[in-house]
Amino acid sequence: MNITLRVWRQKGPDDKGRMVTYQVPDVSPDMSFLEMLDVLNEKLQLEGEEPVAFDHDCREGICGACGVVIDGEAHGPETTTTCQLHMRSFKDGDTITVEPWRAKAFPVIKDLVVDRGAFDRIIQAGGYISAPTGTAPDAHAMPVPKADADRAFDAATCIGCGACVAACPNASGMLFTAAKVTHLGMLPQGQPERQARVIKMVNQHDEEDFGGCTNIGECAAVCPKGIPLDTISQLNRDLLGALASGRTE
Ligand code: SF4
Ligand code: FES
């Protein structure tokens, strides 16, 4: 396949940035999208040009690092991560546009790389449990109903990729925050800090300049891990309950 790529190039956070067009010949349909970018970068390096900066780590859909907007869609035409998107999803002769996540809370560092530190700070605000150290408890010491364990596990599959923010017209990080709140809120170990957790995490979300949730649902539609929209309902119920109990933090 011969592909024309329009890629966002931006030297650094203060650079204005612009789209640059490149030709990428001999692309195999079996290549992942990132491998196709590797081919482009090898070509650029051989020509003495600066390679395109993009984020990646595991390349197997579990670390969440590789997010880019492809042809206007977070992670491109399939509901998966960019590293798990393959060139067979495109046609020979296609022109493909690649941009970084666009959100105030995710400033561009360089080219396609954004700073997703805002997500880390939301986790730091409350995405943990306080447990005394010591010998690990027996796995069966604290029974958890199957439905609760399944819902906690499903929420825990959020990889913090940020596609939900990139797809949301409000650039809201609420699906991510809700996944973290739901994960711990469904487990017995998460109960002592449940109310404080939701208040702190939502406050941090708002401080990070994410937009508010207005129930549009684009986040869940693009989420590569299928985090359901009703986790946001659970977050809202937890938040209202915590505020009604008189807590402010
Ligand atoms: S909720 Fe989904 S889209 Fe959002 S960060 Fe988690 S895995 Fe990515
Ligand atoms: S590189 Fe880890 S999810 Fe894509």
mmCIF file of C-alpha atoms and ligand atoms in Angstrom:
data_model
loop_
_atom_site.group_PDB
_atom_site.id
_atom_site.type_symbol
_atom_site.label_atom_id
_atom_site.label_comp_id
_atom_site.label_asym_id
_atom_site.label_seq_id
_atom_site.Cartn_x
_atom_site.Cartn_y
_atom_site.Cartn_z
ATOM 1 C CA MET A 1 0.000 0.000 0.000
ATOM 2 C CA ASN A 2 1.102 3.562 -0.700
ATOM 3 C CA ILE A 3 -0.139 5.979 1.931
ATOM 4 C CA THR A 4 -0.130 9.777 2.100
ATOM 5 C CA LEU A 5 0.165 10.968 5.693
ATOM 6 C CA ARG A 6 -0.746 14.419 6.936
ATOM 7 C CA VAL A 7 0.965 14.667 10.323
ATOM 8 C CA TRP A 8 0.869 17.390 12.974
ATOM 9 C CA ARG A 9 4.417 18.660 13.532
ATOM 10 C CA GLN A 10 5.118 20.884 16.532
ATOM 11 C CA LYS A 11 8.671 21.477 17.773
ATOM 12 C CA GLY A 12 7.660 22.095 21.387
ATOM 13 C CA PRO A 13 4.906 23.371 23.694
ATOM 14 C CA ASP A 14 5.348 26.984 22.543
ATOM 15 C CA ASP A 15 5.589 26.269 18.814
ATOM 16 C CA LYS A 16 2.485 27.060 16.765
ATOM 17 C CA GLY A 17 2.590 23.729 14.892
ATOM 18 C CA ARG A 18 1.417 22.797 11.389
ATOM 19 C CA MET A 19 0.324 19.866 9.256
ATOM 20 C CA VAL A 20 3.083 18.327 7.083
ATOM 21 C CA THR A 21 2.444 15.843 4.246
ATOM 22 C CA TYR A 22 4.615 12.747 3.779
ATOM 23 C CA GLN A 23 4.501 9.804 1.380
ATOM 24 C CA VAL A 24 4.888 6.354 2.952
ATOM 25 C CA PRO A 25 5.436 3.680 0.264
ATOM 26 C CA ASP A 26 5.384 -0.136 0.626
ATOM 27 C CA VAL A 27 3.167 -0.294 3.691
ATOM 28 C CA SER A 28 2.075 -3.853 4.531
ATOM 29 C CA PRO A 29 -1.604 -4.276 5.512
ATOM 30 C CA ASP A 30 -0.322 -6.404 8.424
ATOM 31 C CA MET A 31 1.648 -3.528 9.950
ATOM 32 C CA SER A 32 0.222 -1.813 12.988
ATOM 33 C CA PHE A 33 -0.355 1.927 12.684
ATOM 34 C CA LEU A 34 2.703 2.530 14.907
ATOM 35 C CA GLU A 35 4.854 0.269 12.712
ATOM 36 C CA MET A 36 3.784 2.369 9.743
ATOM 37 C CA LEU A 37 4.945 5.467 11.687
ATOM 38 C CA ASP A 38 8.237 3.615 12.378
ATOM 39 C CA VAL A 39 8.674 3.170 8.612
ATOM 40 C CA LEU A 40 8.049 6.888 8.094
ATOM 41 C CA ASN A 41 10.538 7.782 10.828
ATOM 42 C CA GLU A 42 13.234 5.511 9.388
ATOM 43 C CA LYS A 43 12.747 7.236 6.028
ATOM 44 C CA LEU A 44 12.906 10.697 7.649
ATOM 45 C CA GLN A 45 16.086 9.817 9.549
ATOM 46 C CA LEU A 46 17.782 8.512 6.389
ATOM 47 C CA GLU A 47 16.875 11.799 4.706
ATOM 48 C CA GLY A 48 18.386 13.756 7.626
ATOM 49 C CA GLU A 49 15.009 14.992 8.883
ATOM 50 C CA GLU A 50 13.667 15.017 12.443
ATOM 51 C CA PRO A 51 11.486 11.919 13.068
ATOM 52 C CA VAL A 52 7.876 12.348 14.182
ATOM 53 C CA ALA A 53 7.607 12.133 17.995
ATOM 54 C CA PHE A 54 4.826 9.817 19.174
ATOM 55 C CA ASP A 55 4.187 8.092 22.477
ATOM 56 C CA HIS A 56 4.101 4.305 22.897
ATOM 57 C CA ASP A 57 5.251 1.622 25.292
ATOM 58 C CA CYS A 58 3.628 -1.824 25.416
ATOM 59 C CA ARG A 59 2.347 -1.930 21.821
ATOM 60 C CA GLU A 60 -0.181 -4.516 22.976
ATOM 61 C CA GLY A 61 -3.112 -2.392 24.101
ATOM 62 C CA ILE A 62 -2.475 -2.269 27.844
ATOM 63 C CA CYS A 63 -0.405 0.812 28.717
ATOM 64 C CA GLY A 64 -2.557 3.552 27.172
ATOM 65 C CA ALA A 65 0.395 5.592 25.904
ATOM 66 C CA CYS A 66 -0.182 5.532 22.157
ATOM 67 C CA GLY A 67 -3.219 7.774 21.673
ATOM 68 C CA VAL A 68 -3.487 9.944 18.568
ATOM 69 C CA VAL A 69 -6.402 11.277 16.551
ATOM 70 C CA ILE A 70 -6.595 9.560 13.145
ATOM 71 C CA ASP A 71 -8.872 11.079 10.511
ATOM 72 C CA GLY A 72 -10.706 12.964 13.255
ATOM 73 C CA GLU A 73 -11.349 9.905 15.455
ATOM 74 C CA ALA A 74 -9.590 9.062 18.715
ATOM 75 C CA HIS A 75 -7.419 5.972 17.931
ATOM 76 C CA GLY A 76 -8.831 5.910 14.368
ATOM 77 C CA PRO A 77 -11.572 3.913 12.648
ATOM 78 C CA GLU A 78 -11.598 0.842 14.978
ATOM 79 C CA THR A 79 -12.533 0.851 18.663
ATOM 80 C CA THR A 80 -9.075 -0.112 19.834
ATOM 81 C CA THR A 81 -5.747 1.462 20.743
ATOM 82 C CA THR A 82 -3.526 2.950 18.036
ATOM 83 C CA CYS A 83 -0.953 0.172 18.540
ATOM 84 C CA GLN A 84 -3.656 -2.451 17.903
ATOM 85 C CA LEU A 85 -4.981 -0.669 14.804
ATOM 86 C CA HIS A 86 -3.666 -2.299 11.625
ATOM 87 C CA MET A 87 -3.108 -0.840 8.193
ATOM 88 C CA ARG A 88 -5.612 -3.325 6.763
ATOM 89 C CA SER A 89 -8.242 -0.910 8.091
ATOM 90 C CA PHE A 90 -7.125 1.504 5.346
ATOM 91 C CA LYS A 91 -6.886 1.289 1.545
ATOM 92 C CA ASP A 92 -4.010 1.684 -0.898
ATOM 93 C CA GLY A 93 -3.802 5.341 -1.916
ATOM 94 C CA ASP A 94 -5.517 6.661 1.222
ATOM 95 C CA THR A 95 -4.619 10.033 2.704
ATOM 96 C CA ILE A 96 -4.597 9.740 6.510
ATOM 97 C CA THR A 97 -4.536 12.691 8.913
ATOM 98 C CA VAL A 98 -2.769 12.193 12.272
ATOM 99 C CA GLU A 99 -3.014 14.681 15.147
ATOM 100 C CA PRO A 100 -2.342 14.687 18.886
ATOM 101 C CA TRP A 101 -5.150 14.638 21.491
ATOM 102 C CA ARG A 102 -6.664 18.119 21.563
ATOM 103 C CA ALA A 103 -7.617 19.161 25.091
ATOM 104 C CA LYS A 104 -6.558 22.020 27.361
ATOM 105 C CA ALA A 105 -5.740 19.511 30.113
ATOM 106 C CA PHE A 106 -3.405 17.566 27.757
ATOM 107 C CA PRO A 107 -0.879 20.143 26.479
ATOM 108 C CA VAL A 108 1.178 19.128 23.444
ATOM 109 C CA ILE A 109 4.829 18.405 24.310
ATOM 110 C CA LYS A 110 6.029 17.673 20.780
ATOM 111 C CA ASP A 111 4.399 16.538 17.504
ATOM 112 C CA LEU A 112 1.911 13.800 18.548
ATOM 113 C CA VAL A 113 3.013 13.565 22.212
ATOM 114 C CA VAL A 114 0.814 15.161 24.873
ATOM 115 C CA ASP A 115 1.267 15.467 28.634
ATOM 116 C CA ARG A 116 -1.357 13.244 30.317
ATOM 117 C CA GLY A 117 -0.039 14.058 33.807
ATOM 118 C CA ALA A 118 -3.481 15.450 34.684
ATOM 119 C CA PHE A 119 -4.757 11.839 34.853
ATOM 120 C CA ASP A 120 -1.928 10.911 37.244
ATOM 121 C CA ARG A 121 -2.877 13.793 39.520
ATOM 122 C CA ILE A 122 -6.525 12.651 39.582
ATOM 123 C CA ILE A 123 -5.331 9.190 40.689
ATOM 124 C CA GLN A 124 -3.032 10.752 43.292
ATOM 125 C CA ALA A 125 -5.984 12.726 44.675
ATOM 126 C CA GLY A 126 -7.914 9.604 45.672
ATOM 127 C CA GLY A 127 -7.456 6.569 43.461
ATOM 128 C CA TYR A 128 -6.042 4.351 46.187
ATOM 129 C CA ILE A 129 -6.966 2.555 49.392
ATOM 130 C CA SER A 130 -5.181 2.947 52.731
ATOM 131 C CA ALA A 131 -4.197 -0.500 54.005
ATOM 132 C CA PRO A 132 -1.868 -1.446 56.839
ATOM 133 C CA THR A 133 1.212 -3.230 55.544
ATOM 134 C CA GLY A 134 1.964 -6.773 56.640
ATOM 135 C CA THR A 135 1.322 -10.258 55.409
ATOM 136 C CA ALA A 136 -1.042 -10.431 52.438
ATOM 137 C CA PRO A 137 -4.518 -11.515 53.625
ATOM 138 C CA ASP A 138 -5.892 -14.848 52.492
ATOM 139 C CA ALA A 139 -7.625 -14.419 49.130
ATOM 140 C CA HIS A 140 -10.930 -15.775 50.495
ATOM 141 C CA ALA A 141 -10.914 -13.799 53.760
ATOM 142 C CA MET A 142 -13.136 -11.062 52.347
ATOM 143 C CA PRO A 143 -15.943 -12.444 50.129
ATOM 144 C CA VAL A 144 -17.002 -10.176 47.247
ATOM 145 C CA PRO A 145 -20.269 -10.866 45.384
ATOM 146 C CA LYS A 146 -19.561 -11.990 41.809
ATOM 147 C CA ALA A 147 -21.516 -9.114 40.217
ATOM 148 C CA ASP A 148 -19.549 -6.555 42.259
ATOM 149 C CA ALA A 149 -16.214 -8.216 41.474
ATOM 150 C CA ASP A 150 -17.054 -8.253 37.768
ATOM 151 C CA ARG A 151 -18.046 -4.579 37.736
ATOM 152 C CA ALA A 152 -14.911 -3.598 39.672
ATOM 153 C CA PHE A 153 -12.770 -5.627 37.292
ATOM 154 C CA ASP A 154 -14.413 -4.147 34.192
ATOM 155 C CA ALA A 155 -13.851 -0.605 35.527
ATOM 156 C CA ALA A 156 -10.241 -1.483 36.396
ATOM 157 C CA THR A 157 -9.506 -2.256 32.745
ATOM 158 C CA CYS A 158 -9.331 1.502 32.012
ATOM 159 C CA ILE A 159 -5.790 2.078 30.710
ATOM 160 C CA GLY A 160 -5.779 5.868 31.090
ATOM 161 C CA CYS A 161 -5.317 6.422 27.366
ATOM 162 C CA GLY A 162 -7.320 9.655 27.224
ATOM 163 C CA ALA A 163 -9.389 8.783 24.138
ATOM 164 C CA CYS A 164 -12.522 9.646 26.124
ATOM 165 C CA VAL A 165 -11.216 13.191 26.624
ATOM 166 C CA ALA A 166 -10.104 13.535 22.996
ATOM 167 C CA ALA A 167 -13.527 12.462 21.696
ATOM 168 C CA CYS A 168 -15.623 14.574 24.073
ATOM 169 C CA PRO A 169 -16.744 17.976 22.714
ATOM 170 C CA ASN A 170 -16.303 19.306 26.281
ATOM 171 C CA ALA A 171 -12.880 17.593 26.703
ATOM 172 C CA SER A 172 -14.270 16.031 29.866
ATOM 173 C CA GLY A 173 -12.255 13.419 31.756
ATOM 174 C CA MET A 174 -15.319 12.107 33.549
ATOM 175 C CA LEU A 175 -15.344 8.564 32.076
ATOM 176 C CA PHE A 176 -11.755 8.026 33.220
ATOM 177 C CA THR A 177 -12.487 9.445 36.687
ATOM 178 C CA ALA A 178 -15.683 7.386 36.930
ATOM 179 C CA ALA A 179 -13.823 4.195 35.997
ATOM 180 C CA LYS A 180 -11.359 4.748 38.843
ATOM 181 C CA VAL A 181 -14.103 5.675 41.343
ATOM 182 C CA THR A 182 -16.202 2.636 40.327
ATOM 183 C CA HIS A 183 -13.276 0.219 40.476
ATOM 184 C CA LEU A 184 -12.569 0.919 44.158
ATOM 185 C CA GLY A 185 -16.155 1.778 45.106
ATOM 186 C CA MET A 186 -17.377 -1.741 44.250
ATOM 187 C CA LEU A 187 -14.909 -3.486 46.572
ATOM 188 C CA PRO A 188 -15.042 -3.836 50.378
ATOM 189 C CA GLN A 189 -11.470 -2.500 50.608
ATOM 190 C CA GLY A 190 -12.597 0.734 48.935
ATOM 191 C CA GLN A 191 -15.438 1.560 51.354
ATOM 192 C CA PRO A 192 -13.685 3.489 54.184
ATOM 193 C CA GLU A 193 -12.506 6.228 51.793
ATOM 194 C CA ARG A 194 -15.373 6.011 49.298
ATOM 195 C CA GLN A 195 -16.944 9.408 50.028
ATOM 196 C CA ALA A 196 -13.693 11.326 50.427
ATOM 197 C CA ARG A 197 -12.325 9.653 47.293
ATOM 198 C CA VAL A 198 -15.082 10.770 44.946
ATOM 199 C CA ILE A 199 -15.007 14.376 46.201
ATOM 200 C CA LYS A 200 -11.214 14.628 45.928
ATOM 201 C CA MET A 201 -11.040 13.028 42.490
ATOM 202 C CA VAL A 202 -13.820 15.165 41.032
ATOM 203 C CA ASN A 203 -12.274 18.325 42.525
ATOM 204 C CA GLN A 204 -8.930 17.418 40.976
ATOM 205 C CA HIS A 205 -10.619 16.667 37.644
ATOM 206 C CA ASP A 206 -12.121 20.163 37.636
ATOM 207 C CA GLU A 207 -8.848 21.810 38.706
ATOM 208 C CA GLU A 208 -7.078 20.215 35.746
ATOM 209 C CA ASP A 209 -9.210 22.155 33.231
ATOM 210 C CA PHE A 210 -11.188 19.205 31.928
ATOM 211 C CA GLY A 211 -14.679 20.171 30.809
ATOM 212 C CA GLY A 212 -17.899 19.111 32.497
ATOM 213 C CA CYS A 213 -19.886 16.032 31.438
ATOM 214 C CA THR A 214 -23.135 16.772 29.589
ATOM 215 C CA ASN A 215 -24.061 13.140 28.810
ATOM 216 C CA ILE A 216 -23.024 13.172 25.157
ATOM 217 C CA GLY A 217 -21.553 9.662 25.278
ATOM 218 C CA GLU A 218 -18.733 10.037 22.734
ATOM 219 C CA CYS A 219 -16.320 8.913 25.472
ATOM 220 C CA ALA A 220 -17.856 5.455 25.861
ATOM 221 C CA ALA A 221 -18.227 5.122 22.075
ATOM 222 C CA VAL A 222 -14.443 5.405 21.528
ATOM 223 C CA CYS A 223 -13.185 3.757 24.732
ATOM 224 C CA PRO A 224 -10.920 0.858 23.695
ATOM 225 C CA LYS A 225 -11.725 -0.970 26.941
ATOM 226 C CA GLY A 226 -15.506 -0.615 26.771
ATOM 227 C CA ILE A 227 -15.884 1.374 30.015
ATOM 228 C CA PRO A 228 -19.664 1.893 30.151
ATOM 229 C CA LEU A 229 -21.339 5.295 30.454
ATOM 230 C CA ASP A 230 -23.198 4.182 33.588
ATOM 231 C CA THR A 231 -19.942 4.379 35.576
ATOM 232 C CA ILE A 232 -20.500 8.166 35.340
ATOM 233 C CA SER A 233 -23.978 7.648 36.863
ATOM 234 C CA GLN A 234 -22.340 5.704 39.692
ATOM 235 C CA LEU A 235 -19.813 8.523 40.220
ATOM 236 C CA ASN A 236 -22.657 11.071 40.328
ATOM 237 C CA ARG A 237 -24.605 8.977 42.869
ATOM 238 C CA ASP A 238 -21.489 8.618 45.045
ATOM 239 C CA LEU A 239 -20.739 12.344 44.774
ATOM 240 C CA LEU A 240 -24.283 13.418 45.655
ATOM 241 C CA GLY A 241 -24.319 10.990 48.588
ATOM 242 C CA ALA A 242 -20.989 12.290 49.873
ATOM 243 C CA LEU A 243 -22.046 15.939 49.574
ATOM 244 C CA ALA A 244 -25.448 15.209 51.185
ATOM 245 C CA SER A 245 -23.653 13.726 54.183
ATOM 246 C CA GLY A 246 -22.048 17.137 54.743
ATOM 247 C CA ARG A 247 -18.585 16.262 53.515
ATOM 248 C CA THR A 248 -16.660 18.911 51.611
ATOM 249 C CA GLU A 249 -13.451 16.946 51.146
HETATM 250 S S1 SF4 B 1 -12.182 5.403 30.168
HETATM 251 FE FE1 SF4 B 1 -11.571 4.321 28.249
HETATM 252 S S2 SF4 B 1 -11.023 5.969 26.821
HETATM 253 FE FE2 SF4 B 1 -10.997 6.860 28.887
HETATM 254 S S3 SF4 B 1 -8.904 6.679 29.629
HETATM 255 FE FE3 SF4 B 1 -9.982 4.837 30.349
HETATM 256 S S4 SF4 B 1 -9.620 3.308 28.725
HETATM 257 FE FE4 SF4 B 1 -9.091 5.297 27.811
HETATM 258 S S1 FES B 2 1.450 1.305 23.187
HETATM 259 FE FE1 FES B 2 0.513 0.596 25.038
HETATM 260 S S2 FES B 2 -1.625 0.722 24.621
HETATM 261 FE FE2 FES B 2 -0.675 1.239 22.728
#
